[in-house]
Amino acid sequence: KKHGDLYCKTALAPIAVYLWLWNWLVNAALSGDPWPLSYLPIFNPLDITLGFIFIILLSWLRMRLADVDSFWSENRQMVYGAYFAAIFFWLNAILFRTVHHWLEIPFRIAALLDSVVLQTALSIFWSLTGLCAMVIGARQTLRSVWMAGAALMAAVVVKLFFVDLSNTGTVARIVSFIAVGVVMLVVGYLSPAPPKIKFEEEKK
């Protein structure tokens, strides 16, 4: 108990950073083959492990961010950005692994990116993620979150015209355009403009 803060906060920092980096490495390099079991998205040994890691990291971050004068609290926006970027990368990797196992496409980046199904799934997932970020940013007055969501929606539009359009005449391309179009309409209705920055707490 005497050195609880030292062990739980300071000593665990290198481990937290290692786990964050490990997430990027394994998602980029491993196919998540659960042999002899069948592959199920999220419900497989790799994704279950990563899910627990993100829960642990969030618990530790919330503890660190409670310290007013710490590096973590002073760089709160950057810390949360790094955390959610890792989660976003993990969820994209789940799509890659699912297409690899279910469609029997080789686990190579070039082969996977040639998959029309994967490109459609990425467009829909990115647009839904952008929608969620923009709605949350607008309702919680988090301008940076709204802007991140808007940037992701812009990336989806660019992807639709320069990547998805190359798959002319495919059902997946049509589904992709319809789904993203619906999401765009929802965005325009729920969160058409970035939230205004609050200035009430500037003098604290």
CSV table of C-alpha atoms in Angstrom, one decimal:
chain,number,residue,atom,x,y,z
A,1,LYS,CA,0.0,0.0,0.0
A,2,LYS,CA,2.8,2.4,0.8
A,3,HIS,CA,4.1,2.4,-2.8
A,4,GLY,CA,0.8,1.6,-4.5
A,5,ASP,CA,0.8,4.7,-6.7
A,6,LEU,CA,4.4,4.0,-7.8
A,7,TYR,CA,3.6,0.5,-8.9
A,8,CYS,CA,0.1,1.0,-10.3
A,9,LYS,CA,0.8,4.2,-12.2
A,10,THR,CA,4.5,4.9,-12.9
A,11,ALA,CA,5.9,1.3,-13.1
A,12,LEU,CA,3.0,0.1,-15.3
A,13,ALA,CA,3.6,2.9,-17.9
A,14,PRO,CA,6.3,0.9,-19.9
A,15,ILE,CA,4.0,-2.1,-19.9
A,16,ALA,CA,1.1,-0.1,-21.2
A,17,VAL,CA,3.2,1.4,-24.0
A,18,TYR,CA,4.4,-2.1,-24.9
A,19,LEU,CA,0.9,-3.5,-25.1
A,20,TRP,CA,-0.1,-0.6,-27.2
A,21,LEU,CA,2.7,-1.3,-29.6
A,22,TRP,CA,2.1,-5.0,-29.5
A,23,ASN,CA,-1.4,-4.4,-30.7
A,24,TRP,CA,-0.1,-2.8,-33.9
A,25,LEU,CA,2.4,-5.5,-34.5
A,26,VAL,CA,0.2,-8.6,-34.1
A,27,ASN,CA,-2.7,-7.1,-36.1
A,28,ALA,CA,-0.4,-6.3,-39.0
A,29,ALA,CA,1.5,-9.7,-38.9
A,30,LEU,CA,-0.9,-12.4,-37.6
A,31,SER,CA,-3.8,-14.0,-39.4
A,32,GLY,CA,-5.4,-15.1,-36.1
A,33,ASP,CA,-5.7,-18.7,-37.1
A,34,PRO,CA,-7.5,-20.5,-34.2
A,35,TRP,CA,-6.7,-24.0,-35.6
A,36,PRO,CA,-8.2,-26.5,-34.8
A,37,LEU,CA,-11.2,-24.3,-34.1
A,38,SER,CA,-13.1,-22.4,-36.8
A,39,TYR,CA,-12.5,-18.7,-37.1
A,40,LEU,CA,-15.1,-16.4,-35.7
A,41,PRO,CA,-14.6,-12.6,-35.7
A,42,ILE,CA,-13.8,-11.3,-32.2
A,43,PHE,CA,-14.6,-14.7,-30.6
A,44,ASN,CA,-11.1,-16.1,-31.3
A,45,PRO,CA,-8.0,-16.3,-29.0
A,46,LEU,CA,-6.2,-13.3,-30.7
A,47,ASP,CA,-9.2,-10.9,-30.6
A,48,ILE,CA,-10.3,-11.9,-27.1
A,49,THR,CA,-6.8,-11.2,-25.9
A,50,LEU,CA,-6.7,-7.8,-27.6
A,51,GLY,CA,-10.1,-7.0,-26.2
A,52,PHE,CA,-8.9,-7.6,-22.6
A,53,ILE,CA,-5.8,-5.6,-23.3
A,54,PHE,CA,-7.9,-2.6,-24.4
A,55,ILE,CA,-10.0,-2.9,-21.3
A,56,ILE,CA,-6.9,-3.0,-19.1
A,57,LEU,CA,-5.4,0.0,-20.9
A,58,LEU,CA,-8.5,2.0,-20.5
A,59,SER,CA,-8.7,1.3,-16.8
A,60,TRP,CA,-5.0,2.3,-16.4
A,61,LEU,CA,-5.4,5.5,-18.5
A,62,ARG,CA,-8.4,6.6,-16.5
A,63,MET,CA,-6.3,6.2,-13.4
A,64,ARG,CA,-3.4,8.2,-14.9
A,65,LEU,CA,-5.6,10.9,-16.3
A,66,ALA,CA,-7.0,11.5,-12.8
A,67,ASP,CA,-3.6,13.0,-11.8
A,68,VAL,CA,-3.9,16.6,-12.7
A,69,ASP,CA,-0.2,17.4,-13.1
A,70,SER,CA,0.9,14.2,-14.9
A,71,PHE,CA,2.1,14.0,-18.5
A,72,TRP,CA,-1.0,11.9,-19.3
A,73,SER,CA,-3.5,14.5,-18.1
A,74,GLU,CA,-1.6,17.4,-19.7
A,75,ASN,CA,-1.8,15.5,-23.1
A,76,ARG,CA,-5.2,14.0,-22.6
A,77,GLN,CA,-6.3,14.6,-26.2
A,78,MET,CA,-3.2,13.0,-27.7
A,79,VAL,CA,-3.4,10.0,-25.3
A,80,TYR,CA,-7.0,9.3,-26.1
A,81,GLY,CA,-6.3,9.8,-29.8
A,82,ALA,CA,-3.6,7.1,-29.6
A,83,TYR,CA,-5.8,4.8,-27.7
A,84,PHE,CA,-8.8,5.0,-30.1
A,85,ALA,CA,-6.5,4.9,-33.2
A,86,ALA,CA,-5.2,1.5,-31.9
A,87,ILE,CA,-8.8,0.3,-31.5
A,88,PHE,CA,-9.7,1.5,-35.0
A,89,PHE,CA,-6.7,-0.4,-36.4
A,90,TRP,CA,-7.7,-3.5,-34.5
A,91,LEU,CA,-11.2,-3.4,-35.9
A,92,ASN,CA,-9.9,-3.0,-39.4
A,93,ALA,CA,-7.6,-5.9,-38.8
A,94,ILE,CA,-10.6,-8.0,-37.8
A,95,LEU,CA,-12.2,-7.3,-41.2
A,96,PHE,CA,-9.0,-8.3,-43.0
A,97,ARG,CA,-8.7,-11.6,-41.0
A,98,THR,CA,-12.4,-12.4,-41.5
A,99,VAL,CA,-12.1,-12.0,-45.3
A,100,HIS,CA,-8.9,-14.1,-45.2
A,101,HIS,CA,-10.5,-17.0,-43.4
A,102,TRP,CA,-14.0,-17.0,-44.8
A,103,LEU,CA,-13.2,-16.3,-48.4
A,104,GLU,CA,-9.9,-18.2,-48.3
A,105,ILE,CA,-7.9,-15.3,-49.6
A,106,PRO,CA,-4.1,-15.4,-48.9
A,107,PHE,CA,-3.1,-13.3,-45.9
A,108,ARG,CA,-1.1,-10.9,-48.0
A,109,ILE,CA,-1.9,-7.2,-48.1
A,110,ALA,CA,-2.0,-7.0,-51.9
A,111,ALA,CA,-4.3,-10.0,-52.3
A,112,LEU,CA,-6.7,-8.8,-49.5
A,113,LEU,CA,-6.9,-5.3,-50.9
A,114,ASP,CA,-7.9,-6.7,-54.3
A,115,SER,CA,-11.0,-8.3,-52.6
A,116,VAL,CA,-14.2,-6.4,-53.5
A,117,VAL,CA,-15.9,-7.7,-50.4
A,118,LEU,CA,-13.2,-6.3,-48.2
A,119,GLN,CA,-13.2,-2.9,-49.9
A,120,THR,CA,-17.0,-2.7,-49.5
A,121,ALA,CA,-16.7,-3.7,-45.8
A,122,LEU,CA,-14.1,-1.1,-45.2
A,123,SER,CA,-16.1,1.6,-46.8
A,124,ILE,CA,-19.2,0.8,-44.7
A,125,PHE,CA,-17.2,0.4,-41.5
A,126,TRP,CA,-15.3,3.7,-42.0
A,127,SER,CA,-18.4,5.6,-42.8
A,128,LEU,CA,-20.2,4.2,-39.7
A,129,THR,CA,-17.2,5.0,-37.5
A,130,GLY,CA,-17.1,8.5,-39.0
A,131,LEU,CA,-20.8,8.9,-38.3
A,132,CYS,CA,-20.4,7.9,-34.6
A,133,ALA,CA,-17.4,10.2,-34.1
A,134,MET,CA,-19.3,13.2,-35.6
A,135,VAL,CA,-22.4,12.6,-33.6
A,136,ILE,CA,-20.5,12.1,-30.4
A,137,GLY,CA,-18.3,15.1,-31.1
A,138,ALA,CA,-21.4,17.3,-31.7
A,139,ARG,CA,-23.3,16.2,-28.7
A,140,GLN,CA,-20.3,16.2,-26.3
A,141,THR,CA,-18.9,19.5,-27.7
A,142,LEU,CA,-15.7,17.7,-28.7
A,143,ARG,CA,-14.6,19.5,-31.8
A,144,SER,CA,-11.5,17.4,-32.4
A,145,VAL,CA,-13.6,14.2,-32.3
A,146,TRP,CA,-16.0,15.7,-34.8
A,147,MET,CA,-13.1,16.8,-37.1
A,148,ALA,CA,-11.7,13.3,-36.9
A,149,GLY,CA,-15.0,11.8,-38.0
A,150,ALA,CA,-15.3,14.3,-40.8
A,151,ALA,CA,-11.8,13.4,-42.0
A,152,LEU,CA,-12.7,9.8,-42.0
A,153,MET,CA,-15.9,10.5,-44.0
A,154,ALA,CA,-13.8,12.5,-46.5
A,155,ALA,CA,-11.4,9.5,-46.8
A,156,VAL,CA,-14.4,7.2,-47.5
A,157,VAL,CA,-15.6,9.5,-50.3
A,158,VAL,CA,-12.1,9.5,-51.9
A,159,LYS,CA,-11.9,5.8,-51.6
A,160,LEU,CA,-15.3,5.3,-53.2
A,161,PHE,CA,-14.3,7.2,-56.3
A,162,PHE,CA,-10.7,6.0,-56.7
A,163,VAL,CA,-11.0,2.4,-55.4
A,164,ASP,CA,-14.5,1.2,-55.3
A,165,LEU,CA,-15.4,2.7,-58.7
A,166,SER,CA,-12.8,0.4,-60.3
A,167,ASN,CA,-15.1,-2.5,-59.5
A,168,THR,CA,-17.7,-1.3,-62.0
A,169,GLY,CA,-20.8,-3.4,-62.3
A,170,THR,CA,-20.4,-5.4,-59.1
A,171,VAL,CA,-23.1,-5.8,-56.5
A,172,ALA,CA,-20.6,-5.0,-53.8
A,173,ARG,CA,-19.8,-1.6,-55.4
A,174,ILE,CA,-23.6,-0.8,-55.5
A,175,VAL,CA,-24.0,-1.8,-51.9
A,176,SER,CA,-21.1,0.3,-50.9
A,177,PHE,CA,-22.4,3.4,-52.6
A,178,ILE,CA,-25.9,3.0,-51.2
A,179,ALA,CA,-24.7,2.3,-47.6
A,180,VAL,CA,-22.3,5.3,-47.6
A,181,GLY,CA,-24.9,7.5,-49.2
A,182,VAL,CA,-27.4,6.6,-46.4
A,183,VAL,CA,-24.8,7.3,-43.8
A,184,MET,CA,-24.0,10.7,-45.4
A,185,LEU,CA,-27.7,11.6,-45.2
A,186,VAL,CA,-27.8,10.6,-41.5
A,187,VAL,CA,-24.7,12.7,-40.8
A,188,GLY,CA,-26.3,15.7,-42.5
A,189,TYR,CA,-29.3,15.3,-40.3
A,190,LEU,CA,-27.7,14.6,-37.0
A,191,SER,CA,-24.4,16.5,-37.1
A,192,PRO,CA,-24.1,18.8,-40.1
A,193,ALA,CA,-21.6,21.3,-38.5
A,194,PRO,CA,-18.7,21.0,-36.0
A,195,PRO,CA,-19.6,22.0,-32.4
A,196,LYS,CA,-18.6,25.4,-31.2
A,197,ILE,CA,-15.6,25.6,-28.8
A,198,LYS,CA,-16.6,26.5,-25.3
A,199,PHE,CA,-14.7,29.3,-23.6
A,200,GLU,CA,-16.2,29.2,-20.1
A,201,GLU,CA,-13.3,27.3,-18.5
A,202,GLU,CA,-10.4,29.3,-20.0
A,203,LYS,CA,-9.8,31.4,-16.9
A,204,LYS,CA,-9.6,28.4,-14.5
